Coordinates of C-alpha atoms in Angstrom, one line a residue:
X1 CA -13.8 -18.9 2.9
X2 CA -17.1 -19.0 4.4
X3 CA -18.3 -15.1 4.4
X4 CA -21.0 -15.7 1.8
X5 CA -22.8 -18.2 4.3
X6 CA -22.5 -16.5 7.1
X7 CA -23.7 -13.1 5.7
X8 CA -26.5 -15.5 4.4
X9 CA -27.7 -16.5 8.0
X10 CA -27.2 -13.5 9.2
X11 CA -29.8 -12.0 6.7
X12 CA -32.1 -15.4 7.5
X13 CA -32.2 -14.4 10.9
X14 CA -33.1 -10.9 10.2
X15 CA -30.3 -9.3 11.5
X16 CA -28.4 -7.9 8.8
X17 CA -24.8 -5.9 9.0
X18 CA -25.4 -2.6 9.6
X19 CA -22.4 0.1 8.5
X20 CA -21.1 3.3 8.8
X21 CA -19.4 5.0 5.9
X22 CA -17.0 8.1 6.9
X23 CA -16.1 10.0 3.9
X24 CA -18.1 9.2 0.2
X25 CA -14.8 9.7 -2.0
X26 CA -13.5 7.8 -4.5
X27 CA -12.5 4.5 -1.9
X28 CA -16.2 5.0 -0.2
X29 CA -18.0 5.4 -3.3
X30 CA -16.4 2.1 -4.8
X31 CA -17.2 0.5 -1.8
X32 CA -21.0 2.0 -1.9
X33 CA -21.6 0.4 -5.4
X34 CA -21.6 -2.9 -4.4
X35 CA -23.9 -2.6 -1.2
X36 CA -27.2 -3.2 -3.6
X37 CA -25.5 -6.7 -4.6
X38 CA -24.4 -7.8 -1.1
X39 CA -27.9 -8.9 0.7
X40 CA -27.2 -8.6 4.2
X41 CA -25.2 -5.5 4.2
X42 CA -26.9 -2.4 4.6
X43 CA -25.4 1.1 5.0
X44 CA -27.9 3.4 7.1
X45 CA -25.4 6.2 7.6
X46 CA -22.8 7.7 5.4
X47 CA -20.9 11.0 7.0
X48 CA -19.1 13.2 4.7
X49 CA -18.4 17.2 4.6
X50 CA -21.0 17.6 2.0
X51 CA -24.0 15.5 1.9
X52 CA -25.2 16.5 -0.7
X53 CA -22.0 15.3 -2.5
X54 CA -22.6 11.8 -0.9
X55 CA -25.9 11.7 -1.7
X56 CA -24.6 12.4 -5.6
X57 CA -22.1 9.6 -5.1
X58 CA -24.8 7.1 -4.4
X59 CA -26.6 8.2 -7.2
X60 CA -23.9 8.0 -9.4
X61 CA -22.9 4.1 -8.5
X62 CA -26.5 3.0 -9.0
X63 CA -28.6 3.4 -5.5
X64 CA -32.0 3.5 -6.5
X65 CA -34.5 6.2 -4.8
X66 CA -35.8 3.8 -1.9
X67 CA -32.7 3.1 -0.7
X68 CA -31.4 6.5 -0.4
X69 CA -34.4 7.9 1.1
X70 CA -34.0 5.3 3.8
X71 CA -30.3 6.6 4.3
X72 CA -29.2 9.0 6.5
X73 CA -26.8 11.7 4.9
X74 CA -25.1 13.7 7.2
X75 CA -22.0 15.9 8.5
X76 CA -22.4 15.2 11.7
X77 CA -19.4 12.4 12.5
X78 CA -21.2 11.1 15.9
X79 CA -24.3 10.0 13.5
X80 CA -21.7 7.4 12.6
X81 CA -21.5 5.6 16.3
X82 CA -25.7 5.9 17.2
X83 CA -28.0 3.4 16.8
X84 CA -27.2 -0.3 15.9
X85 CA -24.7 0.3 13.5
X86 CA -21.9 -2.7 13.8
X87 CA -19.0 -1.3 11.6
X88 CA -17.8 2.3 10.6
X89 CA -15.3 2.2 8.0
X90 CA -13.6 5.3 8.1
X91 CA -12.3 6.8 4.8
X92 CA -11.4 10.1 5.4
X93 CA -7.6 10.2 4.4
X94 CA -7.1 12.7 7.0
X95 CA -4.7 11.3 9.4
X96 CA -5.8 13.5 12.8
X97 CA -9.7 13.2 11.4
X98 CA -9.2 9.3 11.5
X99 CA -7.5 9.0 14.9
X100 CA -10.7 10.8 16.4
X101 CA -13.1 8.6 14.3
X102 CA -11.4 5.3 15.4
X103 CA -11.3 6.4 18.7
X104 CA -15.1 7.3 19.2
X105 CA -16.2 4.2 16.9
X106 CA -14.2 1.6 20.1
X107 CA -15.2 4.0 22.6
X108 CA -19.1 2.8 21.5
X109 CA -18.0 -0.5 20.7
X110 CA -18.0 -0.2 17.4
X111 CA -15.8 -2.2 15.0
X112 CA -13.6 0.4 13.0
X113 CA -12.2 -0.2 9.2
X114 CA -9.3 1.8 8.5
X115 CA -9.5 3.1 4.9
X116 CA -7.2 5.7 6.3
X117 CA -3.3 4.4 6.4
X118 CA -2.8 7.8 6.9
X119 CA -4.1 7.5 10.4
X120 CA -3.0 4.3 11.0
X121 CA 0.5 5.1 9.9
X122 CA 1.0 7.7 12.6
X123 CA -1.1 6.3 15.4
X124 CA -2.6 2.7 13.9
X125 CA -0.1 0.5 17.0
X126 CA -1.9 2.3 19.8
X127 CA -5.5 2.4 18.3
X128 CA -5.3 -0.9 17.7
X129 CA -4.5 -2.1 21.1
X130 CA -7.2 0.1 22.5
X131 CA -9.3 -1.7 20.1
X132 CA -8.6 -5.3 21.3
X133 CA -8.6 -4.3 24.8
X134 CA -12.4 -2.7 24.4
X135 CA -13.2 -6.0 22.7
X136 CA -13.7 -4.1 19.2
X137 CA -12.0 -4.8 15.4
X138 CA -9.6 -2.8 14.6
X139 CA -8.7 -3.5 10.9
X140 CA -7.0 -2.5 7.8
X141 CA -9.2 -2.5 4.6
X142 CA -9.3 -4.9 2.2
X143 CA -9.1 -4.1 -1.2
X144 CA -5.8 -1.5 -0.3
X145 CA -2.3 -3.1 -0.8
X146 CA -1.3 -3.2 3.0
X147 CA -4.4 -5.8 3.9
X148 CA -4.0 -7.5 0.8
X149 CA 0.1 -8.0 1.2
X150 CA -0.1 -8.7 4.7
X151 CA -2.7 -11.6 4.1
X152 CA 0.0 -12.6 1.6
X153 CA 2.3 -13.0 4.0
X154 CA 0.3 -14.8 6.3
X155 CA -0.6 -17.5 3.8
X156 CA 2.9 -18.0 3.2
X157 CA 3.9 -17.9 6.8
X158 CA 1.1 -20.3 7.6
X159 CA 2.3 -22.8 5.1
X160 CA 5.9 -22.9 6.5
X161 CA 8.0 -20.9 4.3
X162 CA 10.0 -18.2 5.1
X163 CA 9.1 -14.5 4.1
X164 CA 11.7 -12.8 2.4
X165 CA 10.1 -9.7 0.6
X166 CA 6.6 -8.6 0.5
X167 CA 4.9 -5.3 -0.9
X168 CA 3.9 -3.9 -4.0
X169 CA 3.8 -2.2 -7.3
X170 CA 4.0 1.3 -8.7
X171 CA 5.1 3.6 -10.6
X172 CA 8.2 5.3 -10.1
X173 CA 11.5 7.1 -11.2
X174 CA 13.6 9.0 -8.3
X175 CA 12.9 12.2 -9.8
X176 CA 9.1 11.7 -9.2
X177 CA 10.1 12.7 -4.9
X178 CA 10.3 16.3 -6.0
X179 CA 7.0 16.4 -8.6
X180 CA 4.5 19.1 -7.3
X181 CA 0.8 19.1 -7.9
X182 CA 1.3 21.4 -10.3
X183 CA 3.0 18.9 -12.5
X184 CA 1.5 15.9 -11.6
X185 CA -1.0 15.6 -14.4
X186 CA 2.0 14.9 -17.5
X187 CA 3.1 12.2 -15.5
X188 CA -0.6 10.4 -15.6
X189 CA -0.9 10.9 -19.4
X190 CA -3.8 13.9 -18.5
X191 CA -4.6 17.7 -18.9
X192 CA -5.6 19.6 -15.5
X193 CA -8.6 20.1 -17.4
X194 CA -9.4 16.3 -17.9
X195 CA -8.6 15.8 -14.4
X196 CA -10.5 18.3 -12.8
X197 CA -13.7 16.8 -15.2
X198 CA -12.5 13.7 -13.4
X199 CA -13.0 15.1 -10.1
X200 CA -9.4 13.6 -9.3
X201 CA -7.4 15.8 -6.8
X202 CA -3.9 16.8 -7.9
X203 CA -2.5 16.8 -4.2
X204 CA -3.5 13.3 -3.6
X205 CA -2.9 11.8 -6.9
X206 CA 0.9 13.6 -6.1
X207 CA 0.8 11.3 -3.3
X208 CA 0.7 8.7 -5.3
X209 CA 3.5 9.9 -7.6
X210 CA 6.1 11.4 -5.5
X211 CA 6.5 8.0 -3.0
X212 CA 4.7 9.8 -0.6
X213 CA 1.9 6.4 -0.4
X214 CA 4.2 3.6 -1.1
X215 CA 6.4 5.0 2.2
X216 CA 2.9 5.0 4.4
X217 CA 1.5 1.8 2.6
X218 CA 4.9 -0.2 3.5
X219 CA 4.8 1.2 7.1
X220 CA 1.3 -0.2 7.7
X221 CA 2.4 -3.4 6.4
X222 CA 5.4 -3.7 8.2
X223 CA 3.6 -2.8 11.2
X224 CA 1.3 -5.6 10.6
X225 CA 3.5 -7.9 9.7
X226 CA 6.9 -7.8 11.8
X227 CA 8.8 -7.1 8.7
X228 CA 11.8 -4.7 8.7
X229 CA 11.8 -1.8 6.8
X230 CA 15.1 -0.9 4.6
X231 CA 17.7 1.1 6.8
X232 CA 18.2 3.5 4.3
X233 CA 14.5 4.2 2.9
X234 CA 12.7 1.8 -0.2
X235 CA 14.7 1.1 -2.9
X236 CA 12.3 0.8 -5.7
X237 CA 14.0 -1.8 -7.6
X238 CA 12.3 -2.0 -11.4
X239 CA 11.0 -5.7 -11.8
X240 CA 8.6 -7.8 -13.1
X241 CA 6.7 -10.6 -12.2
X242 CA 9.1 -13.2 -13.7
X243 CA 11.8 -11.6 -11.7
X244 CA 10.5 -10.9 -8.3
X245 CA 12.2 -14.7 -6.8
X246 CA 15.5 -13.4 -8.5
X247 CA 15.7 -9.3 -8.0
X248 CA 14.2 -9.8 -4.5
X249 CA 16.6 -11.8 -2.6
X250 CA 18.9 -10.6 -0.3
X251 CA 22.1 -9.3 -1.7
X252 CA 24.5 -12.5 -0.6
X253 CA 22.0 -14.5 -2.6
X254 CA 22.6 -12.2 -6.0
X255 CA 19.1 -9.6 -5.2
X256 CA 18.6 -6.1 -4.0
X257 CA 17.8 -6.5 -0.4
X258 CA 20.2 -5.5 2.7
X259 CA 18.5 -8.9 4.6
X260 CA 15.9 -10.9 4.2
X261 CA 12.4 -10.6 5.9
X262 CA 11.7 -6.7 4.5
X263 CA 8.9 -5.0 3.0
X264 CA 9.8 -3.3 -0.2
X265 CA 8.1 -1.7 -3.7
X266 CA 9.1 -2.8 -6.7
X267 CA 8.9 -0.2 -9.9
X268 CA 7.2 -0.8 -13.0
X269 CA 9.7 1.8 -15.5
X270 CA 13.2 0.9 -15.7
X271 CA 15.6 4.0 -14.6
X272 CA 15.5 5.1 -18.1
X273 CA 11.6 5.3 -18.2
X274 CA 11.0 2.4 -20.1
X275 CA 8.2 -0.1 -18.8
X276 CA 9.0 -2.9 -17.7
X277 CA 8.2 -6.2 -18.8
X278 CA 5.2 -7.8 -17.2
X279 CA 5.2 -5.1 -14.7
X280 CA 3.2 -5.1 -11.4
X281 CA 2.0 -1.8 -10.9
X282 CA -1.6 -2.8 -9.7
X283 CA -0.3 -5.6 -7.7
X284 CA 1.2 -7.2 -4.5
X285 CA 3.8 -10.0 -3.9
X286 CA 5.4 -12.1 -1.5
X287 CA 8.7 -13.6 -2.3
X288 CA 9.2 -16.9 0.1
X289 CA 12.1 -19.4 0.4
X290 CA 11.8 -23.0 0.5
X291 CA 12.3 -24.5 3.8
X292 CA 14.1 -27.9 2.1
X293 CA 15.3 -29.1 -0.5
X294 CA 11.6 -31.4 -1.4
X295 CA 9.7 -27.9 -1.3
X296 CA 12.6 -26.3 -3.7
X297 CA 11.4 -29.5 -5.9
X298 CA 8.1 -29.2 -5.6
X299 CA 8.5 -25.0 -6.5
X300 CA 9.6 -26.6 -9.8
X301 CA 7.5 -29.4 -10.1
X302 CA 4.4 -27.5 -10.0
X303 CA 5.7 -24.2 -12.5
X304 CA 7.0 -22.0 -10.2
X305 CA 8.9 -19.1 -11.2
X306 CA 12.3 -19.7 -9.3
X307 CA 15.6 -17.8 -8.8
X308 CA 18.6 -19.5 -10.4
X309 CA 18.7 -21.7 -6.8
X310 CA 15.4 -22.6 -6.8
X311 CA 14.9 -21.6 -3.5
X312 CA 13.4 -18.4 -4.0
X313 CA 9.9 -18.0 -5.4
X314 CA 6.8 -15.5 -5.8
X315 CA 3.3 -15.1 -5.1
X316 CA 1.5 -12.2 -6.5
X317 CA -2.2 -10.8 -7.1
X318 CA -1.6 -8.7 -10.2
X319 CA -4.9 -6.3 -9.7
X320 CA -6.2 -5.0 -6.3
X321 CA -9.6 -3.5 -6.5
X322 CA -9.7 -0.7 -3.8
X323 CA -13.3 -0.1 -2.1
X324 CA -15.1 -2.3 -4.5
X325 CA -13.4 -5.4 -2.0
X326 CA -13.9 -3.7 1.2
X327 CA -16.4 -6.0 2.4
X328 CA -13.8 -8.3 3.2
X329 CA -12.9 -6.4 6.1
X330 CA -16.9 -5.4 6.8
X331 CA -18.0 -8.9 7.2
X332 CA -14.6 -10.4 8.9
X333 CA -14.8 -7.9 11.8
X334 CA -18.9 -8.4 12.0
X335 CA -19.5 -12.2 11.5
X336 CA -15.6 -13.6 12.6
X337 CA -14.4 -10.4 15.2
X338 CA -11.2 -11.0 12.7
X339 CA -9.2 -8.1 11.4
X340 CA -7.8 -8.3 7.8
X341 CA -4.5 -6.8 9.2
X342 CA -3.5 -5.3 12.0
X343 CA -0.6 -3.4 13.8
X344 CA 1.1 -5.2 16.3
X345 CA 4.3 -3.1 16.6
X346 CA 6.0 -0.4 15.7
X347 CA 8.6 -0.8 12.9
X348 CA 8.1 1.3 10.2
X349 CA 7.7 5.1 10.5
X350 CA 7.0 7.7 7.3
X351 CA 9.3 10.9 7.8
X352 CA 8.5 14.1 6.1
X353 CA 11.5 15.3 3.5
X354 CA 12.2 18.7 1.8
X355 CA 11.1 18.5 -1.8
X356 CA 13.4 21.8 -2.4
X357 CA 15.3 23.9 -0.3
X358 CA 12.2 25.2 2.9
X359 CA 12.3 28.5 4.3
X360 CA 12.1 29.9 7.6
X361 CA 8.4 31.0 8.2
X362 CA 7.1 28.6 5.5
X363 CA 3.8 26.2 5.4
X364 CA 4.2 22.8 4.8
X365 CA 1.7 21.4 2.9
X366 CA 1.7 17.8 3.9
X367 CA 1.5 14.1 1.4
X368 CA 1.5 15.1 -1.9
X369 CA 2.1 18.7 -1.8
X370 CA 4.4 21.6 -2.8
X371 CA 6.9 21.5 0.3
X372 CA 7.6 17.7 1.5
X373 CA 7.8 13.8 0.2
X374 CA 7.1 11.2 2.8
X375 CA 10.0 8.6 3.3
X376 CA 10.1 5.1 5.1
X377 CA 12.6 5.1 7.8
X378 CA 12.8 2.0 10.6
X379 CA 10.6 3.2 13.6
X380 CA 14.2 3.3 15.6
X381 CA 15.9 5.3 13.2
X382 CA 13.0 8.0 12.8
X383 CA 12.3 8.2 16.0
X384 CA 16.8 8.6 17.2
X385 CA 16.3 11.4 14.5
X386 CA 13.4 13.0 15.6
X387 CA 11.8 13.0 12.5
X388 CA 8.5 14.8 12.0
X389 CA 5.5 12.2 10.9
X390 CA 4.4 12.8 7.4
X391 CA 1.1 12.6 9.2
X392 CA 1.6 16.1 10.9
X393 CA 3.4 17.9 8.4
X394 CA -0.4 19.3 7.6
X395 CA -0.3 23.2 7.8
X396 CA 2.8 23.6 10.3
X397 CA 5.7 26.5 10.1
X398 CA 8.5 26.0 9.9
X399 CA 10.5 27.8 12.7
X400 CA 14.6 26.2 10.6
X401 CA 15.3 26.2 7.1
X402 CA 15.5 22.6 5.8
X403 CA 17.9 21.9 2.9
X404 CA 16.5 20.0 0.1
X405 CA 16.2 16.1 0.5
X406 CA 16.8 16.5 4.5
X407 CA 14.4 15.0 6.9
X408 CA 11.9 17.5 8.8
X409 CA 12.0 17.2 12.6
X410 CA 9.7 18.3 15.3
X411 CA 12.4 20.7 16.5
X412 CA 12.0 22.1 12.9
X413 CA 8.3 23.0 13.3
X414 CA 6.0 24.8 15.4
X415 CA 3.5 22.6 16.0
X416 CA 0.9 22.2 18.9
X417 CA 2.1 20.1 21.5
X418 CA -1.9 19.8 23.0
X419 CA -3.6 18.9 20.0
X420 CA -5.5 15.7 20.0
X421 CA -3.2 13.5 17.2
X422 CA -0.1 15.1 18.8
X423 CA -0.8 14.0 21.8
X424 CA -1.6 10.3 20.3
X425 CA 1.2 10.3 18.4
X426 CA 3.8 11.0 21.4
X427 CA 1.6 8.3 23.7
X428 CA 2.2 5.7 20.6
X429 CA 5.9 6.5 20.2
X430 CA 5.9 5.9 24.1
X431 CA 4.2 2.5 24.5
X432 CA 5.9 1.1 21.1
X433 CA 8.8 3.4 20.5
X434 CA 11.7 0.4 22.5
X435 CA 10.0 -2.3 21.3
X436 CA 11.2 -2.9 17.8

């Protein structure tokens, strides 16, 4: 609780923190429009595809001229690592991209932000030990559900009480796994053509829709965390606030769950498409027991929601507020060397699942496409399978025909064995793959 002052003498001292943005999207540009109202923070490089389209970005969330003429705007990814910057954030969404970025950002001693769950999701157990063994941050990103959730469940874990559920909101019905980019739009209340005005991109707002996010955001947080991941996938129970200490208890206590101790979403429509009541869509919980009967007491003493026991009770942050709290993770890495999340293990893994019946000979199209859903499966379980990673399901054949709602596997695929996130991949699945 003391980032304010110690950005403060930090900017006394004249040496402010100096950051790398990679990737000016929607995350990076939220992020960018608070920079002008964080003295001590200063962003000298932002890397995109198009600079030009950065420089826009900076325009449009208020950067006056001086401060992006002193900015370097470029497509050149190394830019990122020169000089004395302290921090890249990277915020790509590409999952190979981002392994490469974290990579070269700890190979220059660099501390690395991981906008990209994407990346971290497929790789995030090994980068992050190459990060603490080059004396570097590696971190998740504040403001995104995993980082928020698992500092949730290290408050509650800190305080004593036992974690019994922890994860988030959205929207969901089952038959949103199969929704295509094509339809995506009806089911956010828009036309294409007020999307596209937007600027909002149907394949990763499908992502979104189709489960595809929840799977990869719960597999970051599990990683984090130590919390199991459902044995047969998320469950997506509909509940609301009120409810969370009652539907999210384990199922010889009267809830959902298989156990306690798991990472789960909880829906805000009932099966029937009806919203629920006090929904948490934007949100994230924890649901912890009490460890005694005097903290059951004091659950209900101080207005606690309860279960029936009064046992069971929930913590929740009902808004998260994406890049616009992503200094959180800037200044912890720069001023404490503290990540806000981290992988330690590897226990949740996010498969890549027919959407229809797949072809021989066909592309798939990766999270939030045409061909495949990504679904949560225990580490163990994907990797006994041979699932394929949701992560490299980008632009692959298949050499099999899948059946609809089947899991992809490598054998399924021809994919480059050499390639550089391959390659990471099989090293990560070597070093964590038996230790579950």
């Amino acid at each position: 609780m003391n980032l304010h002052h110690l950005l403060n003498a930090r900017r006394a001292a004249g040496k402010p923190v100096r950051v790398a943005l990679i990737g000016a999207g929607k995350f990076g540009s939220m992020f960018l429009s608070q920079v002008p109202h964080t003295p001590g923070l200063e962003v000298p490089v932002i890397v995109d595809l198009d600079p030009e389209r950065a420089r826009e970005a900076c325009r449009t969330v208020g950067w006056d001229a001086a401060r992006i003429a002193a900015t370097t705007f470029t497509a050149d990814a190394g830019r990122a690592t020169s000089g004395a910057v302290e921090v890249i954030v990277e915020a790509t969404g590409n999952p190979a991209v981002g392994i490469r970025h974290a990579r070269a950002a700890i190979a220059a001693g660099k501390h690395i932000v991981m906008v990209n769950v994407e990346a971290d999701v497929l790789a995030g157990p090994l980068l992050a030990e190459e990060g603490r063994q080059a004396g570097v941050v590696y971190s998740l990103a504040y403001g995104d559900q995993p980082a928020l959730t698992a500092e949730m469940v290290d408050w509650a874990r800190a305080t004593g009480f036992r974690v019994v559920a922890a994860g988030k909101g959205t929207k969901y019905l089952p038959a949103y796994h199969d929704v295509t980019p094509a339809e995506v739009w009806s089911h956010y209340g828009l036309t294409a053509g007020e999307a596209q005005s937007a600027g909002m991109n149907p394949q990763m707002f499908n992502s979104f829709l189709d489960g595809t996010k929840s799977a990869i955001e719960m597999a970051a947080i599990a990683n984090a965390t130590g919390l199991d991941v459902p044995a047969g996938g998320l469950l997506f129970p509909p509940c609301g606030v009120d409810d969370l200490p009652h539907v999210m208890r384990p199922h010889d206590k009267g809830g959902v769950l298989e156990k306690s101790g798991v990472v789960e979403v909880v829906s805000s429509l009932e099966r029937d498409g009806r919203p629920v009541f006090r929904d948490l869509r934007w949100g994230v919980y924890v649901v912890l027991e009490a460890p005694n009967d005097y903290a059951a007491d004091c659950f209900r003493q101080y207005g606690l929601k309860t279960d029936s026991s009064g046992r069971y009770a929930a913590m929740y942050k009902p808004y998260h507020l994406i890049g616009l709290e992503l200094n959180i993770s800037i200044l912890s890495a720069a001023l404490r060397h503290e990540p806000t999340g981290q992988p330690h293990g590897f226990r949740g893994d996010v498969a890549a699942v027919a959407k229809r019946e797949l072809r021989a000979g066909e592309m798939l199209d990766g999270e939030g496409g045409y061909t495949v859903w990504g679904k949560l499966m225990p580490a163990a379980a994907s990797l006994a399978a041979g699932a394929l990673p949701i992560g490299l399901a980008h632009k692959v054949k298949l050499k099999n025909a899948v059946a609809h709602g089947a899991v992809v596997r490598w054998r399924d695929v021809e994919i480059d064995a050499d390639a550089d996130a391959v390659r990471t991949r099989r090293a990560m699945e070597q070093r964590f793959g038996g230790a579950q």
